[in-house]
Coordinates of C-alpha atoms in Angstrom, one line a residue:
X1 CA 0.0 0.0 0.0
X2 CA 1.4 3.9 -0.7
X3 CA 0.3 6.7 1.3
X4 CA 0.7 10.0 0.1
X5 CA 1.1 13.2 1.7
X6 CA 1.0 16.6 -0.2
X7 CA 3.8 19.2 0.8
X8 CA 2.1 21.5 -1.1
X9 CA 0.3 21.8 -4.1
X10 CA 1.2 19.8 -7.1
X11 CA 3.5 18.3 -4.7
X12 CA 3.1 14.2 -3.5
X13 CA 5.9 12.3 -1.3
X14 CA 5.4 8.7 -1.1
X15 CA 5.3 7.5 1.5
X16 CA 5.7 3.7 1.2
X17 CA 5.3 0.2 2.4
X18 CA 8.7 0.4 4.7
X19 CA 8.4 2.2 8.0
X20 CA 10.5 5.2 7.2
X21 CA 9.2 8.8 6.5
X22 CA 11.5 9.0 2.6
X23 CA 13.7 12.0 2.5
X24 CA 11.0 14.2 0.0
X25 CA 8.8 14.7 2.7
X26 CA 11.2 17.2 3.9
X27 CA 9.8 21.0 3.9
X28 CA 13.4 22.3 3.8
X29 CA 13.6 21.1 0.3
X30 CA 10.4 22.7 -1.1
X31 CA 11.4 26.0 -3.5
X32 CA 12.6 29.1 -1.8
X33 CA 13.7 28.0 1.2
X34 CA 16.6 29.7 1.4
X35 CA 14.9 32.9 1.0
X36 CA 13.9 35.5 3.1
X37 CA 10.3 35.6 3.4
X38 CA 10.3 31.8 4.0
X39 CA 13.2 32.6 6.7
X40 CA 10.6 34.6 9.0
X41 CA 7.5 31.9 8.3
X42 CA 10.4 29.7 10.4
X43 CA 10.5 32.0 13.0
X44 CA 7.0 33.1 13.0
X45 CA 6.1 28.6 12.5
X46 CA 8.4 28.3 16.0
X47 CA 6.8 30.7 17.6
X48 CA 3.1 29.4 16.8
X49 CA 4.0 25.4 17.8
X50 CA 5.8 26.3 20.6
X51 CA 2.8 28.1 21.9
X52 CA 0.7 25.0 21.4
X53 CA 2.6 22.8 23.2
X54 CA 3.3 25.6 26.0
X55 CA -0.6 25.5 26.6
X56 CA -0.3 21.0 26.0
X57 CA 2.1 21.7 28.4
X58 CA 0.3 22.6 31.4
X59 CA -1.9 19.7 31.2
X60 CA 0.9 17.5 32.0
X61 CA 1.6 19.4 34.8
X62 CA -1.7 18.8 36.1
X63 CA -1.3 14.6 34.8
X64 CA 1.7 14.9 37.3
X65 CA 0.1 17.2 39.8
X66 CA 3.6 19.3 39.8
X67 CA 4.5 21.9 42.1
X68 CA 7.4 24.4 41.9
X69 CA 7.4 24.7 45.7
X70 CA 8.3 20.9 46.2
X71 CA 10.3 20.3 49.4
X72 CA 13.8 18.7 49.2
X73 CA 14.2 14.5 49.0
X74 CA 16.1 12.5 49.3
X75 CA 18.4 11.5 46.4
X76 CA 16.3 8.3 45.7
X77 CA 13.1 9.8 45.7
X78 CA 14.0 12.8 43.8
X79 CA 15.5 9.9 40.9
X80 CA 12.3 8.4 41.2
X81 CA 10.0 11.3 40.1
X82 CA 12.4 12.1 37.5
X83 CA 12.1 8.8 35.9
X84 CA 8.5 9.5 34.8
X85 CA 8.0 13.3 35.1
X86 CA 8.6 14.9 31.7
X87 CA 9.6 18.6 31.3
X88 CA 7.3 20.2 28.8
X89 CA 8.7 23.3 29.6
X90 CA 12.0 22.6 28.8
X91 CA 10.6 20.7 25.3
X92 CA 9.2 23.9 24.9
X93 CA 12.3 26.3 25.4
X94 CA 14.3 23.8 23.0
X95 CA 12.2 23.9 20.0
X96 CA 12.3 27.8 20.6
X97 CA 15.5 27.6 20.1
X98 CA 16.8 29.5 16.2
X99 CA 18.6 26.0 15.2
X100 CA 15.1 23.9 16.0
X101 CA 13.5 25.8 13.2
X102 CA 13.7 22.6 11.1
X103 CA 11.8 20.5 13.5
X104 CA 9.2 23.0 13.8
X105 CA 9.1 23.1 10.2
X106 CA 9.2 19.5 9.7
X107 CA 6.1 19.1 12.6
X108 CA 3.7 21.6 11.2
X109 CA 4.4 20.4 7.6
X110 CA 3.1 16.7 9.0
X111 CA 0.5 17.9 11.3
X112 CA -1.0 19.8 8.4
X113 CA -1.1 17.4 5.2
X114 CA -2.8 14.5 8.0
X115 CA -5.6 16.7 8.4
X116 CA -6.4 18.3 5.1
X117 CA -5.1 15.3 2.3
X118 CA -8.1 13.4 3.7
X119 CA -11.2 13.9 5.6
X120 CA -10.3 10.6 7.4
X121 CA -7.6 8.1 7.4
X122 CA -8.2 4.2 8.3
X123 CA -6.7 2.9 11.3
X124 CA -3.5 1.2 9.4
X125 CA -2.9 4.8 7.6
X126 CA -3.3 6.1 10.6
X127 CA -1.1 4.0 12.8
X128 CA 1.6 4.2 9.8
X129 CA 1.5 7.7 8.9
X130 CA 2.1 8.9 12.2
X131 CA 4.6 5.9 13.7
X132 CA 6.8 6.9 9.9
X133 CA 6.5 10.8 11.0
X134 CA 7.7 9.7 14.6
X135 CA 11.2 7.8 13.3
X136 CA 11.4 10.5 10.8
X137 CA 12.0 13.4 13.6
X138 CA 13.3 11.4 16.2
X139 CA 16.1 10.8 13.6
X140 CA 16.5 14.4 12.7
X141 CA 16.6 15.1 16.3
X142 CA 19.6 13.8 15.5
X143 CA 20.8 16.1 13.5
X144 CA 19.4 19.4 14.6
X145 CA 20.5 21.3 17.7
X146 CA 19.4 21.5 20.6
X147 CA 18.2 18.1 20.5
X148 CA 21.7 16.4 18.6
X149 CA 23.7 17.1 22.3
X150 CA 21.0 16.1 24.7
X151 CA 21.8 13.1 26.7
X152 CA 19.8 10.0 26.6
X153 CA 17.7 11.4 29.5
X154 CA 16.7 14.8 27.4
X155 CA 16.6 12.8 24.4
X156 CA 13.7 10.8 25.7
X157 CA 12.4 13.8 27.0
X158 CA 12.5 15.5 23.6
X159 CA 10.4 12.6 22.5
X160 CA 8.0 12.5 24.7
X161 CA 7.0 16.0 24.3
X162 CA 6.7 15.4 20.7
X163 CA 4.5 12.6 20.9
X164 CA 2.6 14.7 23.1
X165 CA 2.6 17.4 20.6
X166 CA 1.5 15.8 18.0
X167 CA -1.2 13.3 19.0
X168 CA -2.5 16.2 20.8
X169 CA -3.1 18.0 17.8
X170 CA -4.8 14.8 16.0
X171 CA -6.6 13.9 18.8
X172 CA -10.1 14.5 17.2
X173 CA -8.8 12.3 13.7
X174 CA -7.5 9.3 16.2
X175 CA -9.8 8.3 18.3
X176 CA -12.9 6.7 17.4
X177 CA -15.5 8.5 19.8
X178 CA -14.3 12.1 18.6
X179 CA -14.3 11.0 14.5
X180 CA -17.9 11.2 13.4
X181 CA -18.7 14.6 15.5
X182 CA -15.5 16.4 14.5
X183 CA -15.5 15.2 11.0
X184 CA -19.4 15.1 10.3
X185 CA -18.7 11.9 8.1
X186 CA -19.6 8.0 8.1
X187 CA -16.1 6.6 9.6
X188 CA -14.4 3.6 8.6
X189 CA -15.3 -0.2 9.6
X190 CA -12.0 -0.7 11.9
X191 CA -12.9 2.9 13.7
X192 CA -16.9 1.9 13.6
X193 CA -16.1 -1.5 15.2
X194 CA -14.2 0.5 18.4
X195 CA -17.5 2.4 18.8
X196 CA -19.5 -1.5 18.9
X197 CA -17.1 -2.9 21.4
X198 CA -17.6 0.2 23.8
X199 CA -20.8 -0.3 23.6
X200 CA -21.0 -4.2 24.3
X201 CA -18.3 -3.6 26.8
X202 CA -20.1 -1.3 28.8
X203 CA -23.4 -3.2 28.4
X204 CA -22.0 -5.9 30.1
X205 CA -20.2 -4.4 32.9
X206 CA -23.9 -3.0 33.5
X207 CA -25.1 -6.6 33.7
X208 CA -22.2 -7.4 36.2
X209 CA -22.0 -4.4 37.9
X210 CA -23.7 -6.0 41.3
X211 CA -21.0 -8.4 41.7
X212 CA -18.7 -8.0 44.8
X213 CA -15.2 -9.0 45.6
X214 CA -16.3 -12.6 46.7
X215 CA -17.9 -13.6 43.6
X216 CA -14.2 -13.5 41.7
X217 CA -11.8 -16.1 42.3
X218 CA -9.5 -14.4 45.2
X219 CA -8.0 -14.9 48.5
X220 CA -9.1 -12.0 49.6
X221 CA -10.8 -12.7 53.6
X222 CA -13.5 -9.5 52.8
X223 CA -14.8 -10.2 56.8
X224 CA -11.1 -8.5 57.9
X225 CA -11.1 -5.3 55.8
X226 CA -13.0 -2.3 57.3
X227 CA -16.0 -1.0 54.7
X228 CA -15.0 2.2 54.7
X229 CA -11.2 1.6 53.8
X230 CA -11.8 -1.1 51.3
X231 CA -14.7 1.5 50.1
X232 CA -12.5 4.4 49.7
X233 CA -9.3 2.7 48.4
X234 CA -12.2 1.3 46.0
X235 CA -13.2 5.2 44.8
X236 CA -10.0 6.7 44.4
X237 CA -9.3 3.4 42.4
X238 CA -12.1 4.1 40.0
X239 CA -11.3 7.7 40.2
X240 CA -8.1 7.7 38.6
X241 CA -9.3 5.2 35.6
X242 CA -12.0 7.8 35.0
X243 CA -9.5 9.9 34.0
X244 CA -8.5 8.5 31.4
X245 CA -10.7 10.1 29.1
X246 CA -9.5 13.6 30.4
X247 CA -6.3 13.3 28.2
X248 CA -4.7 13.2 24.7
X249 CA -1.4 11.7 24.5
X250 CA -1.3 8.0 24.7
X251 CA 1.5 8.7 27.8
X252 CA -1.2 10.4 29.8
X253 CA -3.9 7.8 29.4
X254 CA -1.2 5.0 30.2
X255 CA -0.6 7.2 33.8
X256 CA -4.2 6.6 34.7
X257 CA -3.9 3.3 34.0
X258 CA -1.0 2.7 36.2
X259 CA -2.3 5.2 39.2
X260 CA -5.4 2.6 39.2
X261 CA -3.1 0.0 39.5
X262 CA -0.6 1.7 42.0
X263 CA -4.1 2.0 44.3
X264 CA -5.0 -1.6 43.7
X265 CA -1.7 -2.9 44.9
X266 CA -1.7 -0.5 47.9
X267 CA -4.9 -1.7 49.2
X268 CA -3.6 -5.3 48.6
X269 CA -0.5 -4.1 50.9
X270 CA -3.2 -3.6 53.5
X271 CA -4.8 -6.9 53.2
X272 CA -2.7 -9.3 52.1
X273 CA -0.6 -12.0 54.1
X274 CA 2.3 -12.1 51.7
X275 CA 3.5 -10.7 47.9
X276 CA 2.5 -13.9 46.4
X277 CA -1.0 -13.6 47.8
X278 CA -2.0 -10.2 47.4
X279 CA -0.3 -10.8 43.4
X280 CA -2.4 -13.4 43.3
X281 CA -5.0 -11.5 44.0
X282 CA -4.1 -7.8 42.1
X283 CA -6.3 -9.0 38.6
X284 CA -9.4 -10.3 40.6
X285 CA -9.6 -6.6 42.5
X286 CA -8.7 -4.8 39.2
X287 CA -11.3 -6.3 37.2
X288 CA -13.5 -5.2 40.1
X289 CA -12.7 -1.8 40.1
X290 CA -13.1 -1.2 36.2
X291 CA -17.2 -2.8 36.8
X292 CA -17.4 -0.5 39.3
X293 CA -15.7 2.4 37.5
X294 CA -17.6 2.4 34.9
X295 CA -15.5 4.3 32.3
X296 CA -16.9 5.4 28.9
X297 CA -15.0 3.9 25.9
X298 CA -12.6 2.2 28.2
X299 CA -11.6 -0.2 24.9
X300 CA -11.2 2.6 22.5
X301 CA -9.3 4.4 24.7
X302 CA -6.7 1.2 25.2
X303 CA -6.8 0.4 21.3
X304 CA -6.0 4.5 21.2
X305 CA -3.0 3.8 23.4
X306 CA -1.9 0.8 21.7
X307 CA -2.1 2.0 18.2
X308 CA 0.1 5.6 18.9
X309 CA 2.3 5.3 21.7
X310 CA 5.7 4.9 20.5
X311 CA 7.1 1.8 22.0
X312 CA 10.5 2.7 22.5
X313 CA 9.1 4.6 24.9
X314 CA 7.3 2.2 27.0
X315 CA 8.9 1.2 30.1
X316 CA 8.2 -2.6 31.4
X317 CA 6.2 -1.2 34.6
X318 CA 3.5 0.7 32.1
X319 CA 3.8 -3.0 29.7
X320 CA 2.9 -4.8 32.8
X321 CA -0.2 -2.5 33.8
X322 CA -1.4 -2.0 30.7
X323 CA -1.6 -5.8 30.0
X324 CA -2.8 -6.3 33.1
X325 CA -6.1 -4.0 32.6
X326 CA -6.6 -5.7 29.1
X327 CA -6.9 -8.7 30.8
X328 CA -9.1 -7.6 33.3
X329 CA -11.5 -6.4 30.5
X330 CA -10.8 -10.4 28.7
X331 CA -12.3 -11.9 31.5
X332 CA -15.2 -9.0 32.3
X333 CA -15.8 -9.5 28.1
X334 CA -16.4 -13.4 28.7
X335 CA -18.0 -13.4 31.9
X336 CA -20.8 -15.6 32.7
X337 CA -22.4 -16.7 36.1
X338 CA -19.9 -20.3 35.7
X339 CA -16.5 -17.9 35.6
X340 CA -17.9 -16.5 39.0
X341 CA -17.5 -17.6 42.2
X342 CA -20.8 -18.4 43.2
X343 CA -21.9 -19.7 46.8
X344 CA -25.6 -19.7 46.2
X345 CA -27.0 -19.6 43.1
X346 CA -30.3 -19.0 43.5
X347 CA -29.3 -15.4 46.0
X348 CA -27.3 -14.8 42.9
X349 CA -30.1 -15.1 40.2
X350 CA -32.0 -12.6 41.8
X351 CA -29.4 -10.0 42.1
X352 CA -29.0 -10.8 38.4
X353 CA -32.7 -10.3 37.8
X354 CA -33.0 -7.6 40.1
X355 CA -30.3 -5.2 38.7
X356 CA -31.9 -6.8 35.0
X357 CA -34.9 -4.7 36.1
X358 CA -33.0 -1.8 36.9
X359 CA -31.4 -1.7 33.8
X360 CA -34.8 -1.8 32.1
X361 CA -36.3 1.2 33.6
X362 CA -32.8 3.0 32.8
X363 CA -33.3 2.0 29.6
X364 CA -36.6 3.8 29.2
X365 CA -35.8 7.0 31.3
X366 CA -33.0 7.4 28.6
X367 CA -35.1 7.9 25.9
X368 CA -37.4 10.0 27.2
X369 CA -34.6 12.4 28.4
X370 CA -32.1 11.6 25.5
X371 CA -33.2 15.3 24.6
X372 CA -33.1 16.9 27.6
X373 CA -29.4 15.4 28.0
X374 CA -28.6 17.3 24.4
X375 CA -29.4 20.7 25.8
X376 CA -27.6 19.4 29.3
X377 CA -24.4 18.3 27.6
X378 CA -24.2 21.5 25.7
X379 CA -24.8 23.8 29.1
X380 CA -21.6 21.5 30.5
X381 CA -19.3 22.6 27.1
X382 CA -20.2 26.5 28.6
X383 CA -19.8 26.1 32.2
X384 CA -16.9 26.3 34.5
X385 CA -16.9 22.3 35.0
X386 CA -15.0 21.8 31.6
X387 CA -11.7 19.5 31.7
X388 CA -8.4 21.1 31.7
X389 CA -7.3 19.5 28.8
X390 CA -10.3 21.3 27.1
X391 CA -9.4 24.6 28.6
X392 CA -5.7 24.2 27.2
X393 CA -6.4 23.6 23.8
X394 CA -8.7 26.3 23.9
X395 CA -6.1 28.4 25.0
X396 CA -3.1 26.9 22.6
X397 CA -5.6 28.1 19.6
X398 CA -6.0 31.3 21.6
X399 CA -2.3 32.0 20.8
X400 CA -2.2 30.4 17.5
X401 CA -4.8 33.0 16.2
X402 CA -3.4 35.7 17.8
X403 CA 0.3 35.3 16.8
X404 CA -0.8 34.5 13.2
X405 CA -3.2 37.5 12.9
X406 CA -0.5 39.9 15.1
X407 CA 2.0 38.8 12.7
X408 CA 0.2 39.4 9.6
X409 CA -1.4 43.2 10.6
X410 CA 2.2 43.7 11.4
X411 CA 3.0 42.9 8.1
X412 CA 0.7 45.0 6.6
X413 CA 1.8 47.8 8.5
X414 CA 5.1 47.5 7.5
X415 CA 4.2 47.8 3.6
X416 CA 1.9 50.7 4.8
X417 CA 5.1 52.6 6.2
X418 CA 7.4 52.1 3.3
X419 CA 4.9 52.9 0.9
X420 CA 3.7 56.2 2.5
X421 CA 6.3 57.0 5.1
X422 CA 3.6 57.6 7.9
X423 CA 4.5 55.4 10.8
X424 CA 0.6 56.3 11.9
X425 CA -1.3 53.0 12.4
X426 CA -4.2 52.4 9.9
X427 CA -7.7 51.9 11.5
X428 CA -7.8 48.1 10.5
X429 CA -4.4 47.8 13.2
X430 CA -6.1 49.8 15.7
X431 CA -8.9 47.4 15.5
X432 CA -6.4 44.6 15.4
X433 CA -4.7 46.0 19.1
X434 CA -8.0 46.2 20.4
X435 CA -8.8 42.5 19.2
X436 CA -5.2 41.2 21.0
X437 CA -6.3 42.9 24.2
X438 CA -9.6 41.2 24.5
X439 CA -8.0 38.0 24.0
X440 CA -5.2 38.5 26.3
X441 CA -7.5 39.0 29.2
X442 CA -9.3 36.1 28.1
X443 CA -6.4 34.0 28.2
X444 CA -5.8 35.4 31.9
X445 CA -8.9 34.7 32.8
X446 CA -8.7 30.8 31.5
X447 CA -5.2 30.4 33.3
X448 CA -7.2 31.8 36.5
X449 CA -9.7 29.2 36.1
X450 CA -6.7 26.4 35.1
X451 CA -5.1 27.1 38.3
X452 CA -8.5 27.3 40.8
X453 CA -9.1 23.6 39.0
X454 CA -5.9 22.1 39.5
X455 CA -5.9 23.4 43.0
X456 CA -9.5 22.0 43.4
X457 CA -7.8 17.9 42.5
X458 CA -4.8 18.5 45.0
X459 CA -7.8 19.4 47.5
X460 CA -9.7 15.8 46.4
X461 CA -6.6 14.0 46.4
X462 CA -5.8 15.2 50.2
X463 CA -9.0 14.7 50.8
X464 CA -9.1 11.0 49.3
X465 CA -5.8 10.0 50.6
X466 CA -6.6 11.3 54.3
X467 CA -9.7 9.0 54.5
X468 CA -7.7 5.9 53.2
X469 CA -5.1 6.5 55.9
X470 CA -6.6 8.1 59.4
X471 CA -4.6 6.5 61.4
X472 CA -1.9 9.1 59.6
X473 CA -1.3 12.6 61.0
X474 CA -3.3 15.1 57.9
X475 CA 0.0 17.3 57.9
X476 CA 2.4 14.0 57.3
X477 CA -0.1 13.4 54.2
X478 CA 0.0 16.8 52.8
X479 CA 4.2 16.6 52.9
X480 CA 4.0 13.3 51.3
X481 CA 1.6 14.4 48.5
X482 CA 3.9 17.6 47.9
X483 CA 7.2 16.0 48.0
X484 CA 5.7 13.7 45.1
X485 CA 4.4 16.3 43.2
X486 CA 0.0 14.9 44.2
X487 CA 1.0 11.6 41.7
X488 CA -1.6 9.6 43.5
X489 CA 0.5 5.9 42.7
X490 CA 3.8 7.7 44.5
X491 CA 1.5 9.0 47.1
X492 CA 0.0 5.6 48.5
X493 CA 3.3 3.8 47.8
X494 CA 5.1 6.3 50.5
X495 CA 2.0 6.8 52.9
X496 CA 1.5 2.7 52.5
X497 CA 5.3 2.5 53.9
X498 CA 4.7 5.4 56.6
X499 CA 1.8 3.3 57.6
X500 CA 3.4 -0.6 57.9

């Protein structure tokens, strides 16, 4: 198969069946690049991805909960964080930088040809297009400064942020619940059949959802656990799987997935006679937590995951997690009353029928509210409860328009000057000054509300972790959770070691 992308018009690079971006789809090739005018689009290119990712940026700040006031650790713990924090801001700064005008170049060339050569790309394109694009620059990382001298610690974090970058970008072309309302078009089979399996899937963790802890195949003594511990341990487990569908990048998702997890194994910690056991035990208590979770297009978002995260990038703790959750959804897929643990059957049968029933009446209060929910679902896009990854982007095209418009006014003034001599704005400018302002203060007013929202999930992750461990002074909690910059996994590992 041959993929084409158009550099620009009357222009077509193959891109063919090896898994190499060729040479021609280089932008720095294309005619008058050497000259002037083209010399500023650079600049002027740098400065408009740069701001993009700035904005990106601050989401993974709030995936990683980071704080600039952190307290001092030790060397250990400080190694730790930095093994899975990445430094957007520092990404940022490099691609700034005047010899990273290539990459910039080489990025928005990419970003644009996926999302105007075709309406919609099949999942293979897809996958192959963008994994080709992603050797293609991690190569000319290579060559290009500031990346070409960064150790193998910046170079991976170079990476990162491009992944980021990028698959933030074609977020609304990748993944299958976004692609029919942001393109208005009939999708594919392979991106139809995501939609299907959400669907079934969460139609049967509806038909399961009663189960407990006892009815999976565990060693788990439920009679020992306090409710409330095993309850909240429970909630912030679900929690952090719900927010899943809060990011972009494939690295983000893969961080829920392994905060869930971190939070199964702690609560195993608490109940469990020895490692072997409470392993034993770790998939039984996952696949509880996802029925109970209840996450909305939990498979498309692991086939999202699967299909665009680079995987030289993986490490074997995020493999082992990440396998682990798909085969909790395996199991939860196949499950029938004879795969459970069942000590009285007939009790059992009418919890099924029971919650059958309740489903049923769902069912119909669904439809006769479906358009109520419309006009609901639209008031929520408005209001101040929207996610931060919404509120970046929103921002990150914020900047884009006003560095592209600023730019181009500017421009015009320019040619005004030199023609006339008059260094006297025209009236168009003044309306264009006016039009920055207004967006300025919007864009101070949306960083405001970034910063009241992030402070709002350290405040429920406090909260969340001070009700799993009482027994802990609040103040030791509150150190913990700053030292580890709030990353809920690093959190209850520590507190989980305080408390034993």
């Amino acid at each position: 198969m041959k993929l084409y992308l158009s550099l620009e018009e009357g222009t077509e690079v193959n891109m063919g069946p090896d898994n190499t971006v060729l040479e021609e789809f280089d932008p720095l090739r294309q005619k008058n690049n050497t000259s002037l005018t083209n010399k500023k689009n650079i600049h002027e290119n740098s400065l408009k991805v740069s701001n993009i990712i700035q904005e990106s940026s601050y989401t993974n700040n709030i995936t990683h909960n980071s704080n600039k006031n952190i307290e001092e650790e030790t060397d250990n713990e400080t190694r730790d964080i930095n093994d899975t924090y990445i430094n957007f801001k520092l990404f940022i700064e490099q691609l700034r930088h005047q010899q990273a005008d290539p990459i910039v170049r080489y990025t928005k060339s990419f970003l644009h040809n996926f999302c105007t050569q075709r309406p919609l790309w099949t999942v293979k394109e897809q996958v192959k297009l963008i994994n080709d694009f992603k050797i293609f620059i991690f190569n000319k990382f290579k060559i290009y400064e500031p990346f070409k001298s960064l150790d193998s610690k910046g170079f991976k974090n170079a990476q990162e942020g491009m992944e980021k970058l990028i698959m933030g970008k074609l977020y609304y072309h990748c993944f299958s619940p976004l692609l029919k309302r942001s393109l208005k078009i009939d999708i594919d089979k392979e991106h139809r059949q995501d939609l299907i399996d959400d669907i079934k899937f969460t139609n049967k963790c509806k038909e399961y959802r009663f189960i407990e802890i006892q009815h999976l195949e565990n060693d788990i003594e439920i009679d020992k656990i306090p409710y409330m511990k095993l309850n909240k341990f429970v909630e912030l487990g679900c929690d952090e799987l719900n927010k899943i569908n809060r990011f972009k990048s494939p690295r983000d998702k893969i961080l829920c997935i392994l905060n869930c997890c971190k939070v199964v194994y702690g609560l195993l910690k608490h109940i469990a006679d020895s490692d072997t056991q409470g392993a034993d035990n770790f998939i039984p208590l996952l696949i509880y937590i996802v029925l109970r979770s209840n996450v909305k297009h939990l498979i498309s978002n692991i086939r999202y995951i699967n299909r665009f995260r680079y995987s030289d990038l993986n490490t074997g703790e995020e493999l082992y997690y990440l396998s682990s959750l798909q085969g909790a959804i395996k199991f939860i897929e196949l499950m029938t009353s004879e795969s459970l643990n069942i000590s009285n059957l007939t009790e059992f049968n009418q919890l099924y029928n029971e919650n059958q029933f309740k489903l049923k009446e769902e069912r119909e209060k669904e439809k006769k509210k479906e358009k109520e929910k419309q006009q609901e679902l639209q008031k929520n896009q408005e209001s101040l409860s929207v996610s931060l990854d919404d509120l970046t982007t929103s921002m990150a095209t914020m900047f884009s328009d006003l560095i592209s418009s600023y730019t181009s006014n500017q421009s015009e003034n320019s040619n005004t000057e030199n023609e006339n001599g008059d260094s006297t704005p025209s009236p168009p400018v003044l309306k264009q000054i006016s039009t920055k302002e207004e967006r300025m203060e919007e864009e101070r007013a949306i960083t405001k509300l970034i910063k009241k929202l992030e402070t709002k999930e350290r405040q429920e992750t406090l909260k969340h972790l001070t009700s799993m461990f009482p027994d802990l002074d609040k103040e030791i909690i509150k150190d913990v959770c700053v030292a580890k910059k709030y990353n809920i996994g690093k959190c209850v590992d520590s507190l989980l070691s305080l408390f034993n």
